[in-house]
CSV table of C-alpha atoms and ligand atoms in Angstrom, one decimal:
chain,number,residue,atom,x,y,z
Q,410,UNK,CA,-0.1,0.1,0.0
Q,411,UNK,CA,1.1,3.7,-0.4
Q,412,UNK,CA,1.6,5.7,2.6
Q,413,UNK,CA,0.2,9.2,2.1
Q,414,UNK,CA,2.2,11.8,3.5
Q,415,UNK,CA,0.7,14.6,5.7
Q,416,UNK,CA,1.8,17.7,7.5
Q,417,UNK,CA,-0.3,17.0,10.5
Q,418,UNK,CA,2.0,15.5,13.1
Q,419,UNK,CA,-0.2,13.3,14.9
Q,420,UNK,CA,-1.9,11.9,12.0
Q,421,UNK,CA,1.4,11.3,10.4
Q,422,UNK,CA,2.5,9.3,13.4
Q,423,UNK,CA,-0.6,7.3,13.3
Q,424,UNK,CA,-0.2,6.7,9.5
Q,425,UNK,CA,3.3,5.6,10.1
Q,426,UNK,CA,2.3,3.1,12.6
Q,427,UNK,CA,-0.5,1.7,10.3
Q,428,UNK,CA,1.9,1.6,7.3
Q,429,UNK,CA,4.5,-0.2,9.5
Q,430,UNK,CA,2.1,-2.7,10.9
Q,431,UNK,CA,0.7,-3.3,7.3
Q,432,UNK,CA,4.1,-3.8,6.1
Q,433,UNK,CA,5.0,-6.2,9.0
Q,434,UNK,CA,1.8,-8.2,8.0
Q,435,UNK,CA,2.9,-8.2,4.3
Q,436,UNK,CA,4.4,-11.4,2.8
Q,437,UNK,CA,5.9,-12.5,-0.3
Q,438,UNK,CA,3.3,-15.2,-0.9
Q,439,UNK,CA,0.4,-12.7,-0.2
Q,440,UNK,CA,1.8,-10.0,-2.4
Q,441,UNK,CA,2.1,-12.6,-5.3
Q,442,UNK,CA,-1.1,-14.7,-4.6
Q,443,UNK,CA,-2.6,-13.9,-7.9
Q,444,UNK,CA,0.6,-14.4,-9.9
Q,445,UNK,CA,2.4,-17.6,-9.1
Q,446,UNK,CA,3.4,-19.6,-6.0
Q,447,UNK,CA,6.5,-18.3,-4.0
Q,448,UNK,CA,8.3,-21.3,-2.7
Q,449,UNK,CA,11.3,-22.1,-0.7
Q,450,UNK,CA,13.6,-25.1,-0.1
Q,451,UNK,CA,13.6,-26.6,3.3
Q,452,UNK,CA,16.4,-28.4,5.1
Q,453,UNK,CA,15.9,-31.4,7.3
Q,454,UNK,CA,15.9,-29.2,10.5
Q,455,UNK,CA,13.3,-26.9,8.9
Q,456,UNK,CA,11.0,-29.8,8.0
Q,457,UNK,CA,11.4,-31.0,11.5
Q,458,UNK,CA,10.5,-27.4,12.6
Q,459,UNK,CA,13.5,-27.3,15.0
Q,460,UNK,CA,13.8,-23.5,15.1
Q,461,UNK,CA,10.5,-21.8,15.8
Q,462,UNK,CA,11.4,-18.3,14.4
Q,463,UNK,CA,12.5,-20.0,11.1
Q,464,UNK,CA,9.2,-22.0,11.1
Q,465,UNK,CA,7.0,-18.8,11.5
Q,466,UNK,CA,8.9,-17.1,8.8
Q,467,UNK,CA,8.5,-20.2,6.4
Q,468,UNK,CA,4.8,-20.4,7.1
Q,469,UNK,CA,4.4,-16.6,6.8
Q,470,UNK,CA,6.2,-15.8,3.5
Q,471,UNK,CA,5.9,-18.9,1.4
Q,472,UNK,CA,3.1,-21.2,-0.1
Q,473,UNK,CA,5.2,-23.8,-1.9
Q,474,UNK,CA,7.9,-26.1,-0.7
Q,475,UNK,CA,10.7,-28.3,-2.0
Q,476,UNK,CA,12.9,-30.5,0.1
Q,477,UNK,CA,16.5,-29.2,-0.4
Q,478,UNK,CA,18.0,-32.7,0.1
Q,479,UNK,CA,16.0,-35.3,1.8
Q,480,UNK,CA,14.1,-36.6,-1.2
Q,481,UNK,CA,17.2,-37.1,-3.3
Q,482,UNK,CA,17.7,-40.9,-4.0
Q,483,UNK,CA,20.8,-41.4,-1.7
Q,484,UNK,CA,18.4,-40.5,1.1
Q,485,UNK,CA,15.1,-42.0,0.0
Q,486,UNK,CA,16.4,-45.2,-1.5
Q,487,UNK,CA,19.7,-46.0,0.3
Q,488,UNK,CA,19.9,-49.6,-0.6
Q,489,UNK,CA,18.2,-51.6,-3.4
Q,490,UNK,CA,15.6,-53.1,-1.2
Q,491,UNK,CA,15.3,-50.3,1.2
Q,492,UNK,CA,13.4,-47.1,1.1
Q,493,UNK,CA,13.5,-44.4,3.8
Q,494,UNK,CA,10.4,-42.2,3.8
Q,495,UNK,CA,10.7,-40.9,7.5
Q,496,UNK,CA,11.6,-37.3,6.6
Q,497,UNK,CA,9.8,-37.0,3.3
Q,498,UNK,CA,6.5,-38.2,5.2
Q,499,UNK,CA,7.1,-35.3,7.5
Q,500,UNK,CA,7.9,-32.9,4.6
Q,501,UNK,CA,4.6,-33.7,2.9
Q,502,UNK,CA,2.6,-33.5,6.1
Q,503,UNK,CA,4.1,-30.1,6.8
Q,504,UNK,CA,2.9,-28.8,3.5
Q,505,UNK,CA,-0.4,-30.3,3.7
Q,506,UNK,CA,-0.8,-28.8,7.2
Q,507,UNK,CA,0.1,-25.4,6.0
Q,508,UNK,CA,-1.9,-25.8,2.6
Q,509,UNK,CA,1.3,-25.3,0.6
Q,510,UNK,CA,1.9,-26.6,-2.9
Q,511,UNK,CA,4.3,-29.5,-2.6
Q,512,UNK,CA,7.0,-30.1,-5.1
Q,513,UNK,CA,9.1,-33.5,-5.3
Q,514,UNK,CA,12.8,-33.0,-5.9
Q,515,UNK,CA,13.9,-35.3,-7.6
Q,516,UNK,CA,13.5,-38.7,-9.3
Q,517,UNK,CA,16.2,-39.2,-11.7
Q,518,UNK,CA,19.3,-37.4,-11.2
Q,519,UNK,CA,23.0,-38.4,-11.5
Q,520,UNK,CA,24.2,-36.4,-8.4
Q,521,UNK,CA,23.5,-37.5,-4.8
Q,522,UNK,CA,22.8,-41.1,-5.8
Q,523,UNK,CA,23.0,-43.9,-3.3
Q,524,UNK,CA,26.5,-45.7,-3.9
Q,525,UNK,CA,24.6,-48.9,-4.9
Q,526,UNK,CA,23.0,-47.1,-7.7
Q,527,UNK,CA,26.3,-45.7,-9.2
Q,528,UNK,CA,27.3,-49.4,-9.7
Q,529,UNK,CA,24.4,-50.4,-11.9
Q,530,UNK,CA,26.1,-51.2,-15.1
Q,531,UNK,CA,23.8,-52.9,-17.3
Q,532,UNK,CA,20.5,-52.0,-19.0
Q,533,UNK,CA,18.3,-54.7,-17.5
Q,534,UNK,CA,19.2,-53.7,-14.0
Q,535,UNK,CA,18.9,-50.1,-14.7
Q,536,UNK,CA,15.5,-50.5,-16.3
Q,537,UNK,CA,14.4,-52.4,-13.1
Q,538,UNK,CA,15.8,-49.7,-11.0
Q,539,UNK,CA,14.0,-46.8,-12.7
Q,540,UNK,CA,10.7,-48.8,-12.7
Q,541,UNK,CA,10.8,-49.6,-9.0
Q,542,UNK,CA,12.2,-46.2,-7.8
Q,543,UNK,CA,9.8,-44.0,-9.8
Q,544,UNK,CA,6.7,-46.1,-9.2
Q,545,UNK,CA,7.4,-46.7,-5.6
Q,546,UNK,CA,8.0,-43.0,-4.7
Q,547,UNK,CA,5.4,-41.4,-6.9
Q,548,UNK,CA,2.7,-43.8,-5.9
Q,549,UNK,CA,3.5,-43.4,-2.2
Q,550,UNK,CA,2.7,-39.8,-2.5
Q,551,UNK,CA,-0.1,-40.0,-5.3
Q,552,UNK,CA,-2.5,-37.2,-5.0
Q,553,UNK,CA,-0.4,-35.5,-2.2
Q,554,UNK,CA,2.8,-34.3,-4.0
Q,555,UNK,CA,1.6,-31.7,-6.6
Q,556,UNK,CA,4.5,-31.7,-9.0
Q,557,UNK,CA,7.8,-33.7,-9.5
Q,558,UNK,CA,11.1,-32.9,-11.0
Q,559,UNK,CA,11.1,-36.3,-13.0
Q,560,UNK,CA,14.6,-35.8,-14.5
Q,561,UNK,CA,17.1,-33.3,-13.2
Q,562,UNK,CA,20.1,-32.0,-15.1
Q,563,UNK,CA,20.2,-34.3,-18.1
Q,564,UNK,CA,22.2,-31.8,-20.3
Q,565,UNK,CA,25.7,-30.6,-21.0
Q,566,UNK,CA,26.3,-27.0,-21.4
Q,567,UNK,CA,26.3,-27.2,-25.2
Q,568,UNK,CA,22.8,-28.8,-25.2
Q,569,UNK,CA,23.9,-32.4,-25.8
Q,570,UNK,CA,22.9,-35.1,-23.4
Q,571,UNK,CA,25.2,-35.7,-20.3
Q,572,UNK,CA,27.0,-39.0,-20.1
Q,573,UNK,CA,25.1,-40.0,-17.0
Q,574,UNK,CA,24.9,-43.5,-15.6
Q,575,UNK,CA,21.4,-43.5,-17.0
Q,576,UNK,CA,22.4,-42.6,-20.6
Q,577,UNK,CA,25.1,-45.0,-20.5
Q,578,UNK,CA,23.1,-47.9,-19.4
Q,579,UNK,CA,20.0,-47.1,-21.4
Q,580,UNK,CA,20.6,-44.6,-24.0
Q,581,UNK,CA,18.3,-41.6,-24.4
Q,582,UNK,CA,15.2,-43.6,-24.1
Q,583,UNK,CA,15.6,-43.3,-20.3
Q,584,UNK,CA,14.1,-39.8,-20.5
Q,585,UNK,CA,10.7,-40.6,-22.1
Q,586,UNK,CA,10.7,-43.8,-19.9
Q,587,UNK,CA,11.0,-41.9,-16.8
Q,588,UNK,CA,8.2,-39.4,-17.7
Q,589,UNK,CA,5.9,-42.3,-18.7
Q,590,UNK,CA,6.6,-44.1,-15.3
Q,591,UNK,CA,5.9,-41.1,-13.3
Q,592,UNK,CA,2.6,-40.4,-15.2
Q,593,UNK,CA,1.5,-43.9,-14.8
Q,594,UNK,CA,2.2,-43.8,-11.0
Q,595,UNK,CA,0.1,-40.5,-10.5
Q,596,UNK,CA,-1.6,-39.3,-13.7
Q,597,UNK,CA,-2.6,-36.0,-12.0
Q,598,UNK,CA,0.9,-34.9,-10.7
Q,599,UNK,CA,2.6,-32.2,-12.9
Q,600,UNK,CA,5.8,-33.5,-14.4
Q,601,UNK,CA,8.8,-31.3,-14.9
Q,602,UNK,CA,12.2,-31.3,-16.5
Q,603,UNK,CA,14.6,-29.4,-14.3
Q,604,UNK,CA,18.1,-28.0,-15.1
Q,605,UNK,CA,20.5,-25.1,-14.5
Q,606,UNK,CA,21.7,-22.7,-17.2
Q,607,UNK,CA,18.8,-23.7,-19.6
Q,608,UNK,CA,18.2,-20.0,-20.2
Q,609,UNK,CA,21.4,-19.9,-22.1
Q,610,UNK,CA,20.9,-20.3,-25.7
Q,611,UNK,CA,22.9,-23.7,-26.6
Q,612,UNK,CA,21.6,-25.4,-23.4
Q,613,UNK,CA,18.1,-24.0,-23.9
Q,614,UNK,CA,18.2,-25.3,-27.6
Q,615,UNK,CA,19.0,-28.7,-26.0
Q,616,UNK,CA,16.2,-28.5,-23.4
Q,617,UNK,CA,13.6,-27.6,-26.0
Q,618,UNK,CA,14.7,-30.5,-28.3
Q,619,UNK,CA,14.6,-32.8,-25.3
Q,620,UNK,CA,11.2,-31.8,-24.1
Q,621,UNK,CA,9.8,-32.0,-27.7
Q,622,UNK,CA,11.2,-35.5,-28.0
Q,623,UNK,CA,9.8,-36.7,-24.8
Q,624,UNK,CA,6.3,-35.4,-25.9
Q,625,UNK,CA,6.6,-36.9,-29.4
Q,626,UNK,CA,7.4,-40.3,-27.9
Q,627,UNK,CA,4.2,-40.2,-25.7
Q,628,UNK,CA,5.8,-38.9,-22.4
Q,629,UNK,CA,3.8,-36.2,-20.4
Q,630,UNK,CA,5.9,-33.1,-19.7
Q,631,UNK,CA,3.9,-30.4,-18.1
Q,632,UNK,CA,6.6,-27.9,-17.1
Q,633,UNK,CA,10.2,-26.9,-17.3
Q,634,UNK,CA,12.1,-25.9,-14.2
Q,635,UNK,CA,14.7,-23.2,-14.8
Q,636,UNK,CA,16.9,-23.5,-11.6
Q,637,UNK,CA,18.0,-19.9,-11.5
Q,638,UNK,CA,21.4,-20.2,-9.7
Q,639,UNK,CA,22.4,-16.8,-11.1
Q,640,UNK,CA,24.7,-14.0,-10.7
Q,641,UNK,CA,24.4,-10.2,-10.3
Q,642,UNK,CA,25.4,-9.5,-13.8
Q,643,UNK,CA,24.2,-12.5,-15.7
Q,644,UNK,CA,22.1,-14.2,-17.2
Q,645,UNK,CA,20.6,-11.1,-18.9
Q,646,UNK,CA,17.0,-10.4,-18.6
Q,647,UNK,CA,16.8,-10.8,-22.6
Q,648,UNK,CA,17.8,-14.4,-22.3
Q,649,UNK,CA,15.5,-15.0,-19.4
Q,650,UNK,CA,12.7,-13.6,-21.2
Q,651,UNK,CA,13.4,-15.4,-24.4
Q,652,UNK,CA,13.5,-18.5,-22.4
Q,653,UNK,CA,10.1,-18.0,-20.8
Q,654,UNK,CA,8.7,-17.3,-24.1
Q,655,UNK,CA,10.2,-20.2,-26.0
Q,656,UNK,CA,9.4,-22.8,-23.3
Q,657,UNK,CA,5.9,-21.7,-22.9
Q,658,UNK,CA,5.6,-21.9,-26.6
Q,659,UNK,CA,6.1,-25.7,-26.2
Q,660,UNK,CA,2.8,-25.8,-24.1
Q,661,UNK,CA,4.6,-26.3,-20.9
Q,662,UNK,CA,4.5,-24.3,-17.7
Q,663,UNK,CA,7.8,-22.3,-16.6
Q,664,UNK,CA,8.9,-22.5,-13.0
Q,665,UNK,CA,12.0,-20.9,-11.5
Q,666,UNK,CA,12.8,-23.8,-9.1
Q,667,UNK,CA,16.0,-22.8,-7.2
Q,668,UNK,CA,16.5,-19.3,-7.4
Q,669,UNK,CA,19.3,-17.5,-5.7
Q,670,UNK,CA,21.8,-14.8,-6.7
Q,671,UNK,CA,25.5,-15.1,-5.8
Q,672,UNK,CA,27.3,-11.9,-4.9
Q,673,UNK,CA,30.7,-13.5,-4.6
Q,674,UNK,CA,33.5,-13.9,-7.3
Q,675,UNK,CA,33.1,-17.1,-9.4
Q,676,UNK,CA,36.2,-19.3,-9.9
Q,677,UNK,CA,37.3,-19.2,-13.5
Q,678,UNK,CA,34.0,-17.5,-14.3
Q,679,UNK,CA,32.2,-20.7,-13.5
Q,680,UNK,CA,28.5,-20.5,-14.4
Q,681,UNK,CA,25.9,-23.0,-13.3
Q,682,UNK,CA,25.3,-25.4,-10.4
Q,683,UNK,CA,27.2,-28.7,-11.0
Q,684,UNK,CA,27.3,-29.9,-7.3
Q,685,UNK,CA,30.4,-31.9,-8.2
Q,686,UNK,CA,32.6,-28.9,-8.9
Q,687,UNK,CA,34.6,-27.6,-5.9
Q,688,UNK,CA,37.4,-25.0,-5.8
Q,689,UNK,CA,40.1,-23.9,-3.3
Q,690,UNK,CA,39.3,-21.1,-1.2
Q,691,UNK,CA,41.2,-17.8,-0.6
Q,692,UNK,CA,40.5,-14.4,1.0
Q,693,UNK,CA,40.2,-12.8,-2.4
Q,694,UNK,CA,37.3,-15.3,-3.1
Q,695,UNK,CA,35.6,-14.5,0.2
Q,696,UNK,CA,35.5,-10.8,0.2
Q,697,UNK,CA,32.6,-10.3,2.7
Q,698,UNK,CA,33.1,-12.6,5.6
Q,699,UNK,CA,31.5,-10.2,8.1
Q,700,UNK,CA,28.9,-8.2,6.3
Q,701,UNK,CA,27.7,-7.2,2.8
Q,702,UNK,CA,28.6,-3.6,1.7
Q,703,UNK,CA,25.6,-1.4,1.0
Q,704,UNK,CA,26.6,-0.9,-2.6
Q,705,UNK,CA,26.4,-4.7,-3.2
Q,706,UNK,CA,23.3,-5.1,-1.1
Q,707,UNK,CA,21.6,-2.4,-3.4
Q,708,UNK,CA,22.8,-4.2,-6.5
Q,709,UNK,CA,21.3,-7.4,-5.2
Q,710,UNK,CA,18.1,-5.5,-4.5
Q,711,UNK,CA,17.9,-4.0,-8.0
Q,712,UNK,CA,18.7,-7.3,-9.6
Q,713,UNK,CA,15.9,-9.1,-7.8
Q,714,UNK,CA,13.5,-6.2,-8.7
Q,715,UNK,CA,14.3,-6.5,-12.3
Q,716,UNK,CA,14.0,-10.3,-12.3
Q,717,UNK,CA,10.7,-10.2,-10.5
Q,718,UNK,CA,9.5,-7.3,-12.8
Q,719,UNK,CA,10.0,-9.8,-15.7
Q,720,UNK,CA,8.3,-12.6,-13.8
Q,721,UNK,CA,5.4,-10.4,-13.4
Q,722,UNK,CA,5.2,-9.4,-16.9
Q,723,UNK,CA,4.9,-13.1,-17.8
Q,724,UNK,CA,2.9,-14.3,-14.8
Q,725,UNK,CA,0.6,-16.1,-17.2
Q,726,UNK,CA,3.3,-18.4,-18.1
Q,727,UNK,CA,5.0,-18.8,-14.7
Q,728,UNK,CA,3.7,-21.5,-12.3
Q,729,UNK,CA,6.1,-21.0,-9.3
Q,730,UNK,CA,9.2,-19.0,-8.2
Q,731,UNK,CA,11.2,-21.0,-5.6
Q,732,UNK,CA,14.1,-19.7,-3.6
Q,733,UNK,CA,16.8,-22.2,-2.8
Q,734,UNK,CA,16.7,-21.8,0.9
Q,735,UNK,CA,14.9,-19.8,3.4
Q,736,UNK,CA,17.8,-17.3,4.5
Q,737,UNK,CA,21.3,-16.5,3.7
Q,738,UNK,CA,22.7,-18.7,6.6
Q,739,UNK,CA,21.3,-21.8,5.2
Q,740,UNK,CA,22.3,-21.3,1.5
Q,741,UNK,CA,24.4,-23.9,-0.2
Q,742,UNK,CA,26.3,-21.1,-1.8
Q,743,UNK,CA,28.2,-20.8,1.6
Q,744,UNK,CA,29.9,-24.1,0.7
Q,745,UNK,CA,29.7,-24.3,-3.1
Q,746,UNK,CA,31.7,-24.0,-5.2
Q,747,UNK,CA,34.3,-23.0,-2.6
Q,748,UNK,CA,33.7,-24.3,1.0
Q,749,UNK,CA,33.5,-21.9,4.0
Q,750,UNK,CA,32.6,-18.7,2.2
Q,751,UNK,CA,29.9,-16.3,3.3
Q,752,UNK,CA,27.4,-15.4,0.7
Q,753,UNK,CA,24.3,-13.4,0.6
Q,754,UNK,CA,22.0,-14.8,-2.2
Q,755,UNK,CA,18.6,-14.8,-0.7
Q,756,UNK,CA,15.9,-12.0,0.4
Q,757,UNK,CA,16.4,-12.9,4.1
Q,758,UNK,CA,19.7,-12.6,6.0
Q,759,UNK,CA,20.9,-15.1,8.4
Q,760,UNK,CA,19.3,-13.3,11.4
Q,761,UNK,CA,16.0,-13.9,9.3
Q,762,UNK,CA,15.7,-10.1,8.7
Q,763,UNK,CA,14.3,-8.8,5.6
Q,764,UNK,CA,17.1,-7.5,3.3
Q,765,UNK,CA,16.5,-4.5,0.7
Q,766,UNK,CA,16.1,-7.5,-1.9
Q,767,UNK,CA,13.0,-8.5,0.0
Q,768,UNK,CA,11.7,-4.9,0.1
Q,769,UNK,CA,12.4,-4.5,-3.6
Q,770,UNK,CA,10.4,-7.7,-4.6
Q,771,UNK,CA,7.5,-6.7,-2.3
Q,772,UNK,CA,7.7,-3.1,-3.6
Q,773,UNK,CA,6.9,-4.1,-7.1
Q,774,UNK,CA,3.5,-5.2,-5.9
Q,775,UNK,CA,2.8,-2.5,-3.3
Q,776,UNK,CA,3.2,0.2,-5.9
Q,777,UNK,CA,0.6,-1.2,-8.0
Q,778,UNK,CA,-2.1,-1.4,-5.1
C,657,LIG,C1,22.2,-28.7,-3.4
C,657,LIG,C2,21.9,-28.5,-2.0
C,657,LIG,O1,21.4,-27.2,-1.8
C,657,LIG,C3,23.1,-28.9,-1.0
C,657,LIG,O2,22.8,-28.7,0.3
C,657,LIG,C4,23.7,-30.2,-1.4
C,657,LIG,O3,24.9,-30.3,-0.7
C,657,LIG,C5,23.9,-30.3,-2.9
C,657,LIG,O4,22.9,-30.1,-3.7
C,657,LIG,N1,21.0,-28.3,-8.3
C,657,LIG,C6,20.0,-29.0,-7.7
C,657,LIG,C7,19.9,-29.1,-6.2
C,657,LIG,O5,19.0,-29.6,-8.5
C,657,LIG,O6,19.5,-30.3,-5.7
C,657,LIG,C8,21.2,-28.7,-5.6
C,657,LIG,O7,21.0,-28.6,-4.2
C,657,LIG,C9,21.7,-27.4,-6.2
C,657,LIG,C10,22.0,-27.6,-7.6
């Protein structure tokens, strides 16, 4: 809401109080309720509601959740004949209790696999694994998990298919098979292909070809998840916009599934989010160990504002925008691609306070009311 300025002192004071309290009640999910879901990624502790303050923040600000780690195959399917759903059950219950949109991350991904899966070397065994894995997990949460990242990160930067254990054993047919198995297990769940850097032209072309192929072969793809592990200067708004338009022209929804914006230098200009890449640390690579200078804080706020302005322009094509973590203290970017750094990529700081980035995202909506 707009706060009207008045010269009357008492009235001004009253208005200030009412503006402040209105602002305190404001939240990302309410501000964007008519546009798209505003999601966050939950750690195991957050799913278990270990910290009451974090928990109220999550429930106040977000209406969609993704598990940051606990639904990856190394946790849900640690041995061939053993599944562990203790935490994913809690995750789903938490989402249901709070009427949140629940996203499943992820079914088929080459990273964070259980060690036994990495040893699968022949096609018969891999086929059996995929069928059992996808069917068991998706059926278990049928009607309760709203959407799934069926396949995560199947592409190389040049748009060709990644030589993953799945491609090596099954060839590219594994892609359509994964989507068919997921659709069979829960026909109503929305099925996504999710990846990083797929707003970049070459990789985007690869993702478009991949989605077209899966659909042509009878797979159901409802959406594309652009992870959105971005930087202050890149990717450009033009490439993001082109991506929204080109993906939605395929008849799929566009989600931004893991949004965060690093403010730290990138080793060798690394782009992307390959969790297997790691680099040596140095003071030069960790310039803000104590606090973020205002100049960078403002740049981050401006960057978030311009990104959300673009998202709002295309809200009819966007289903969900999920931040990769609740607050800076939790962000994986403190440990990747260099361990032990202090990064500031999210709208909340590690004390759970709003950052200027938060205000700038909210402001885009307030100025319209
Ligand atoms: C990251 C988690 O945030 C970290 O805690 C974990 O150590 C590695 O994985 N792309 C994805 C996410 O799809 O699952 C990754 O999450 C980040 C990159």
